[in-house]
Amino acid sequence: MTVMPAMEPAPARTALRRRYLMCRPEHFAVTYAINPWMDPAAGADAGRAVAQWEALRNAYLALGHEVSLIDPVPGLPDMVFAANGALVVGGRVYGARFAHAERRAEGPAYAAWLRANGFADVLEAEHTNEGEGDFLTLDHVILAGTGFRTEIAAHQEAQEFLGRPVVTLRLVDPRFYHLDTALFPLGGDNVAYYPGAFSPGSRAVLERLFPDAVLADERDAAVLGLNAVCDGRNVVINAEAEGLIGTLRDRGYEPVPVDLSELRKAGGGPKCCTLELRA
Ligand SMILES: CN(C)C(=N)NCCC[C@H](N)C(=O)O
């Protein structure tokens, strides 16, 4: 008779209350193409985008998180992607400087909101960076993407301003043009990621830093399943990422599936719509 080894039970996970900033997609549209997901000829439905976004906001509220809102600006259809607007760590704001002219006015709009809402220490970045789209904060380190949007010089600028170690990761697949399309933090000390989005050297760095990471496959990455938001226990994630949702459940997390298919037409998912305000 073969004796099967006992399965380790998944550890209990603890949720921490978060503060998020979001922007209702009232002016959402796909009128230009700055990433491979965007097709202006196919367009997008702003009404449907608003309904899906409302459901995302309600999911955060139901989980007990605080959600602040910034007014959308006409003519800035991508402003719904609040994560790109800044990086806020320890109450300090590293301001975004967008790579594409179409989005450039969003940086000052987010910086103005943050200043008006108690975040006095705002650095206007010298180097191109797209906020939390390319900077993901864990307890002891900030992971920073480069290759498509954010410059390595911005990684150094953010490290100096925030006083946290910043680890550069190189993205190599244009579908995953921001770090938060390919990786998300699972609480403060672990991550989930899609290895195929990274250069060989960056994959080796991730393996060394996170030997216990959750790995996603291309199917889950291709529905922006890695563009997820975890509060330590709950993971707000695109519903189509079925394989990853199952793995997260096996690892003791509580997936909260959402439908953001309309916003994906611009290349965004739950995380893109969510800027975390860390006091
Ligand atoms: C990771 N985050 C925040 C995002 N991926 N944001 C979506 C940005 C979409 C926009 N059309 C753009 O291409 O900039």
PDB file of C-alpha atoms in Angstrom, residues 79-272:
ATOM      1  CA  MET A  79      -7.264  58.850 -16.813  1.00  0.00           C
ATOM      2  CA  VAL A  80      -9.341  55.985 -15.361  1.00  0.00           C
ATOM      3  CA  PHE A  81      -6.015  54.147 -14.995  1.00  0.00           C
ATOM      4  CA  ALA A  82      -5.211  55.821 -11.693  1.00  0.00           C
ATOM      5  CA  ALA A  83      -2.302  53.491 -10.932  1.00  0.00           C
ATOM      6  CA  ASN A  84      -0.276  55.324 -13.561  1.00  0.00           C
ATOM      7  CA  GLY A  85      -0.824  58.720 -11.928  1.00  0.00           C
ATOM      8  CA  ALA A  86       1.839  58.514  -9.202  1.00  0.00           C
ATOM      9  CA  LEU A  87       3.663  56.296  -6.699  1.00  0.00           C
ATOM     10  CA  VAL A  88       2.739  57.017  -3.071  1.00  0.00           C
ATOM     11  CA  VAL A  89       4.892  55.431  -0.365  1.00  0.00           C
ATOM     12  CA  GLY A  90       5.239  56.533   3.265  1.00  0.00           C
ATOM     13  CA  GLY A  91       3.098  59.592   2.518  1.00  0.00           C
ATOM     14  CA  ARG A  92       5.577  60.812  -0.146  1.00  0.00           C
ATOM     15  CA  VAL A  93       4.521  61.170  -3.762  1.00  0.00           C
ATOM     16  CA  TYR A  94       6.803  60.361  -6.672  1.00  0.00           C
ATOM     17  CA  GLY A  95       4.953  62.027  -9.548  1.00  0.00           C
ATOM     18  CA  ALA A  96       4.338  60.403 -12.910  1.00  0.00           C
ATOM     19  CA  ARG A  97       5.904  61.703 -16.139  1.00  0.00           C
ATOM     20  CA  PHE A  98       4.148  59.878 -18.950  1.00  0.00           C
ATOM     21  CA  ALA A  99       5.981  58.428 -21.943  1.00  0.00           C
ATOM     22  CA  HIS A 100       3.264  59.353 -24.464  1.00  0.00           C
ATOM     23  CA  ALA A 101       2.027  62.874 -25.218  1.00  0.00           C
ATOM     24  CA  GLU A 102      -1.600  61.658 -25.176  1.00  0.00           C
ATOM     25  CA  ARG A 103      -1.388  60.998 -21.423  1.00  0.00           C
ATOM     26  CA  ARG A 104       1.067  63.704 -20.327  1.00  0.00           C
ATOM     27  CA  ALA A 105      -1.537  65.976 -18.688  1.00  0.00           C
ATOM     28  CA  GLU A 106      -2.558  63.209 -16.281  1.00  0.00           C
ATOM     29  CA  GLY A 107       0.630  63.540 -14.186  1.00  0.00           C
ATOM     30  CA  PRO A 108      -0.060  67.134 -13.041  1.00  0.00           C
ATOM     31  CA  ALA A 109      -3.773  66.328 -12.512  1.00  0.00           C
ATOM     32  CA  TYR A 110      -2.954  63.505 -10.099  1.00  0.00           C
ATOM     33  CA  ALA A 111      -0.200  65.533  -8.384  1.00  0.00           C
ATOM     34  CA  ALA A 112      -2.665  68.418  -7.837  1.00  0.00           C
ATOM     35  CA  TRP A 113      -5.256  66.079  -6.292  1.00  0.00           C
ATOM     36  CA  LEU A 114      -2.660  64.534  -3.992  1.00  0.00           C
ATOM     37  CA  ARG A 115      -1.368  67.947  -2.860  1.00  0.00           C
ATOM     38  CA  ALA A 116      -4.936  69.123  -2.176  1.00  0.00           C
ATOM     39  CA  ASN A 117      -5.649  65.975  -0.163  1.00  0.00           C
ATOM     40  CA  GLY A 118      -2.862  66.041   2.395  1.00  0.00           C
ATOM     41  CA  PHE A 119       0.161  64.763   0.471  1.00  0.00           C
ATOM     42  CA  ALA A 120       2.436  67.819   0.596  1.00  0.00           C
ATOM     43  CA  ASP A 121       5.675  66.049  -0.294  1.00  0.00           C
ATOM     44  CA  VAL A 122       5.381  65.627  -4.059  1.00  0.00           C
ATOM     45  CA  LEU A 123       8.413  65.174  -6.318  1.00  0.00           C
ATOM     46  CA  GLU A 124       7.927  66.245  -9.918  1.00  0.00           C
ATOM     47  CA  ALA A 125       9.978  63.528 -11.574  1.00  0.00           C
ATOM     48  CA  GLU A 126      12.736  64.416 -14.027  1.00  0.00           C
ATOM     49  CA  HIS A 127      12.602  60.999 -15.643  1.00  0.00           C
ATOM     50  CA  THR A 128       9.870  59.217 -17.570  1.00  0.00           C
ATOM     51  CA  ASN A 129       7.841  56.953 -15.298  1.00  0.00           C
ATOM     52  CA  GLU A 130       4.245  55.751 -15.174  1.00  0.00           C
ATOM     53  CA  GLY A 131       3.679  55.559 -11.430  1.00  0.00           C
ATOM     54  CA  GLU A 132       2.403  52.326  -9.963  1.00  0.00           C
ATOM     55  CA  GLY A 133       2.074  50.915 -13.455  1.00  0.00           C
ATOM     56  CA  ASP A 134       5.819  50.249 -13.238  1.00  0.00           C
ATOM     57  CA  PHE A 135       6.540  50.473  -9.479  1.00  0.00           C
ATOM     58  CA  LEU A 136       5.137  47.803  -7.168  1.00  0.00           C
ATOM     59  CA  THR A 137       5.750  48.192  -3.448  1.00  0.00           C
ATOM     60  CA  LEU A 138       6.483  45.322  -1.072  1.00  0.00           C
ATOM     61  CA  ASP A 139       7.586  45.592   2.565  1.00  0.00           C
ATOM     62  CA  HIS A 140      11.340  45.742   1.976  1.00  0.00           C
ATOM     63  CA  VAL A 141      11.697  46.501  -1.674  1.00  0.00           C
ATOM     64  CA  ILE A 142      10.040  48.265  -4.586  1.00  0.00           C
ATOM     65  CA  LEU A 143      10.003  46.283  -7.842  1.00  0.00           C
ATOM     66  CA  ALA A 144      10.337  48.513 -10.896  1.00  0.00           C
ATOM     67  CA  GLY A 145       9.657  47.718 -14.543  1.00  0.00           C
ATOM     68  CA  THR A 146      11.486  49.092 -17.568  1.00  0.00           C
ATOM     69  CA  GLY A 147      11.628  48.279 -21.259  1.00  0.00           C
ATOM     70  CA  PHE A 148       8.529  50.017 -22.619  1.00  0.00           C
ATOM     71  CA  ARG A 149       7.549  53.040 -20.533  1.00  0.00           C
ATOM     72  CA  THR A 150       9.519  53.786 -17.338  1.00  0.00           C
ATOM     73  CA  GLU A 151      13.231  54.661 -17.652  1.00  0.00           C
ATOM     74  CA  ILE A 152      15.875  53.068 -15.423  1.00  0.00           C
ATOM     75  CA  ALA A 153      16.929  56.580 -14.367  1.00  0.00           C
ATOM     76  CA  ALA A 154      13.450  56.908 -12.818  1.00  0.00           C
ATOM     77  CA  HIS A 155      14.107  53.793 -10.730  1.00  0.00           C
ATOM     78  CA  GLN A 156      17.172  55.528  -9.280  1.00  0.00           C
ATOM     79  CA  GLU A 157      15.289  58.798  -8.824  1.00  0.00           C
ATOM     80  CA  ALA A 158      12.466  57.015  -6.945  1.00  0.00           C
ATOM     81  CA  GLN A 159      14.926  55.107  -4.739  1.00  0.00           C
ATOM     82  CA  GLU A 160      16.688  58.311  -3.738  1.00  0.00           C
ATOM     83  CA  PHE A 161      13.427  60.158  -3.038  1.00  0.00           C
ATOM     84  CA  LEU A 162      11.605  57.358  -1.202  1.00  0.00           C
ATOM     85  CA  GLY A 163      14.588  55.802   0.610  1.00  0.00           C
ATOM     86  CA  ARG A 164      13.537  52.287  -0.333  1.00  0.00           C
ATOM     87  CA  PRO A 165      15.588  49.808  -2.361  1.00  0.00           C
ATOM     88  CA  VAL A 166      14.330  49.667  -5.938  1.00  0.00           C
ATOM     89  CA  VAL A 167      14.982  46.518  -7.981  1.00  0.00           C
ATOM     90  CA  THR A 168      14.935  46.884 -11.761  1.00  0.00           C
ATOM     91  CA  LEU A 169      13.083  44.260 -13.816  1.00  0.00           C
ATOM     92  CA  ARG A 170      13.189  44.252 -17.622  1.00  0.00           C
ATOM     93  CA  LEU A 171       9.949  43.639 -19.536  1.00  0.00           C
ATOM     94  CA  VAL A 172      10.301  42.082 -22.992  1.00  0.00           C
ATOM     95  CA  ASP A 173       6.787  41.370 -24.345  1.00  0.00           C
ATOM     96  CA  PRO A 174       4.890  44.448 -25.677  1.00  0.00           C
ATOM     97  CA  ARG A 175       1.551  43.044 -24.434  1.00  0.00           C
ATOM     98  CA  PHE A 176       2.945  43.426 -20.925  1.00  0.00           C
ATOM     99  CA  TYR A 177       4.205  46.977 -21.245  1.00  0.00           C
ATOM    100  CA  HIS A 178       3.829  47.896 -17.564  1.00  0.00           C
ATOM    101  CA  LEU A 179       5.166  45.808 -14.675  1.00  0.00           C
ATOM    102  CA  ASP A 180       1.656  45.573 -13.218  1.00  0.00           C
ATOM    103  CA  THR A 181       0.423  43.721 -16.285  1.00  0.00           C
ATOM    104  CA  ALA A 182       2.846  40.868 -15.505  1.00  0.00           C
ATOM    105  CA  LEU A 183       3.249  40.770 -11.714  1.00  0.00           C
ATOM    106  CA  PHE A 184       1.371  41.668  -8.541  1.00  0.00           C
ATOM    107  CA  PRO A 185       2.349  41.655  -4.857  1.00  0.00           C
ATOM    108  CA  LEU A 186       0.681  39.056  -2.640  1.00  0.00           C
ATOM    109  CA  GLY A 187       0.929  41.045   0.585  1.00  0.00           C
ATOM    110  CA  GLY A 188       4.285  42.484   1.591  1.00  0.00           C
ATOM    111  CA  ASP A 189       6.691  39.642   0.921  1.00  0.00           C
ATOM    112  CA  ASN A 190       5.601  37.553  -2.039  1.00  0.00           C
ATOM    113  CA  VAL A 191       4.405  38.012  -5.616  1.00  0.00           C
ATOM    114  CA  ALA A 192       2.545  36.325  -8.460  1.00  0.00           C
ATOM    115  CA  TYR A 193       3.990  36.753 -11.962  1.00  0.00           C
ATOM    116  CA  TYR A 194       4.128  35.537 -15.550  1.00  0.00           C
ATOM    117  CA  PRO A 195       7.769  34.580 -16.264  1.00  0.00           C
ATOM    118  CA  GLY A 196       7.440  35.020 -20.058  1.00  0.00           C
ATOM    119  CA  ALA A 197       7.051  38.787 -19.661  1.00  0.00           C
ATOM    120  CA  PHE A 198      10.609  39.193 -18.276  1.00  0.00           C
ATOM    121  CA  SER A 199      14.146  39.029 -19.625  1.00  0.00           C
ATOM    122  CA  PRO A 200      16.186  35.949 -18.555  1.00  0.00           C
ATOM    123  CA  GLY A 201      18.176  38.016 -16.050  1.00  0.00           C
ATOM    124  CA  SER A 202      15.061  39.502 -14.493  1.00  0.00           C
ATOM    125  CA  ARG A 203      13.461  36.060 -14.275  1.00  0.00           C
ATOM    126  CA  ALA A 204      16.515  34.869 -12.354  1.00  0.00           C
ATOM    127  CA  VAL A 205      16.205  37.871 -10.003  1.00  0.00           C
ATOM    128  CA  LEU A 206      12.545  37.054  -9.353  1.00  0.00           C
ATOM    129  CA  GLU A 207      13.354  33.377  -8.693  1.00  0.00           C
ATOM    130  CA  ARG A 208      16.013  34.392  -6.185  1.00  0.00           C
ATOM    131  CA  LEU A 209      13.894  37.004  -4.410  1.00  0.00           C
ATOM    132  CA  PHE A 210      10.638  35.017  -4.418  1.00  0.00           C
ATOM    133  CA  PRO A 211      11.292  31.248  -4.434  1.00  0.00           C
ATOM    134  CA  ASP A 212       7.715  30.685  -3.243  1.00  0.00           C
ATOM    135  CA  ALA A 213       6.037  32.930  -5.839  1.00  0.00           C
ATOM    136  CA  VAL A 214       2.770  32.013  -7.564  1.00  0.00           C
ATOM    137  CA  LEU A 215       3.533  31.493 -11.271  1.00  0.00           C
ATOM    138  CA  ALA A 216       0.918  32.293 -13.895  1.00  0.00           C
ATOM    139  CA  ASP A 217       0.783  30.882 -17.415  1.00  0.00           C
ATOM    140  CA  GLU A 218       0.332  32.759 -20.678  1.00  0.00           C
ATOM    141  CA  ARG A 219      -3.421  32.125 -20.805  1.00  0.00           C
ATOM    142  CA  ASP A 220      -3.969  33.932 -17.523  1.00  0.00           C
ATOM    143  CA  ALA A 221      -1.528  36.692 -18.424  1.00  0.00           C
ATOM    144  CA  ALA A 222      -3.256  37.240 -21.788  1.00  0.00           C
ATOM    145  CA  VAL A 223      -6.510  38.224 -20.033  1.00  0.00           C
ATOM    146  CA  LEU A 224      -4.542  40.603 -17.768  1.00  0.00           C
ATOM    147  CA  GLY A 225      -4.949  38.211 -14.837  1.00  0.00           C
ATOM    148  CA  LEU A 226      -1.741  39.575 -13.303  1.00  0.00           C
ATOM    149  CA  ASN A 227      -3.218  43.068 -13.173  1.00  0.00           C
ATOM    150  CA  ALA A 228      -4.708  42.184  -9.802  1.00  0.00           C
ATOM    151  CA  VAL A 229      -4.932  43.819  -6.373  1.00  0.00           C
ATOM    152  CA  CYS A 230      -4.232  41.845  -3.191  1.00  0.00           C
ATOM    153  CA  ASP A 231      -4.823  43.162   0.342  1.00  0.00           C
ATOM    154  CA  GLY A 232      -2.939  40.272   1.940  1.00  0.00           C
ATOM    155  CA  ARG A 233      -5.883  37.873   1.692  1.00  0.00           C
ATOM    156  CA  ASN A 234      -8.407  38.952  -0.959  1.00  0.00           C
ATOM    157  CA  VAL A 235      -7.325  39.178  -4.594  1.00  0.00           C
ATOM    158  CA  VAL A 236      -9.439  41.358  -6.890  1.00  0.00           C
ATOM    159  CA  ILE A 237      -8.749  39.822 -10.285  1.00  0.00           C
ATOM    160  CA  ASN A 238     -10.138  39.609 -13.825  1.00  0.00           C
ATOM    161  CA  ALA A 239     -12.720  36.787 -13.852  1.00  0.00           C
ATOM    162  CA  GLU A 240     -11.305  35.261 -17.061  1.00  0.00           C
ATOM    163  CA  ALA A 241      -8.023  34.297 -15.314  1.00  0.00           C
ATOM    164  CA  GLU A 242      -9.486  30.956 -14.274  1.00  0.00           C
ATOM    165  CA  GLY A 243      -6.264  28.978 -13.824  1.00  0.00           C
ATOM    166  CA  LEU A 244      -4.639  31.653 -11.693  1.00  0.00           C
ATOM    167  CA  ILE A 245      -7.818  32.043  -9.620  1.00  0.00           C
ATOM    168  CA  GLY A 246      -7.673  28.306  -8.813  1.00  0.00           C
ATOM    169  CA  THR A 247      -3.984  28.460  -7.875  1.00  0.00           C
ATOM    170  CA  LEU A 248      -4.551  31.454  -5.607  1.00  0.00           C
ATOM    171  CA  ARG A 249      -7.394  29.628  -3.855  1.00  0.00           C
ATOM    172  CA  ASP A 250      -5.128  26.585  -3.323  1.00  0.00           C
ATOM    173  CA  ARG A 251      -2.526  28.884  -1.777  1.00  0.00           C
ATOM    174  CA  GLY A 252      -4.991  30.269   0.802  1.00  0.00           C
ATOM    175  CA  TYR A 253      -6.024  33.502  -0.929  1.00  0.00           C
ATOM    176  CA  GLU A 254      -9.624  34.583  -1.520  1.00  0.00           C
ATOM    177  CA  PRO A 255     -10.109  35.533  -5.187  1.00  0.00           C
ATOM    178  CA  VAL A 256     -12.699  38.257  -5.893  1.00  0.00           C
ATOM    179  CA  PRO A 257     -13.389  37.981  -9.657  1.00  0.00           C
ATOM    180  CA  VAL A 258     -14.462  41.125 -11.532  1.00  0.00           C
ATOM    181  CA  ASP A 259     -15.372  41.828 -15.171  1.00  0.00           C
ATOM    182  CA  LEU A 260     -13.341  44.713 -16.626  1.00  0.00           C
ATOM    183  CA  SER A 261     -13.492  43.527 -20.239  1.00  0.00           C
ATOM    184  CA  GLU A 262     -14.396  47.007 -21.553  1.00  0.00           C
ATOM    185  CA  LEU A 263     -11.388  48.628 -19.884  1.00  0.00           C
ATOM    186  CA  ARG A 264      -9.144  45.865 -21.212  1.00  0.00           C
ATOM    187  CA  LYS A 265      -9.765  47.351 -24.681  1.00  0.00           C
ATOM    188  CA  ALA A 266      -7.398  50.128 -23.565  1.00  0.00           C
ATOM    189  CA  GLY A 267      -4.965  47.653 -21.983  1.00  0.00           C
ATOM    190  CA  GLY A 268      -6.058  47.988 -18.359  1.00  0.00           C
ATOM    191  CA  GLY A 269      -7.466  45.813 -15.569  1.00  0.00           C
ATOM    192  CA  PRO A 270      -8.327  46.120 -11.865  1.00  0.00           C
ATOM    193  CA  LYS A 271      -4.866  47.222 -10.729  1.00  0.00           C
ATOM    194  CA  CYS A 272      -4.598  49.849 -13.459  1.00  0.00           C
TER     195      CYS A 272
END
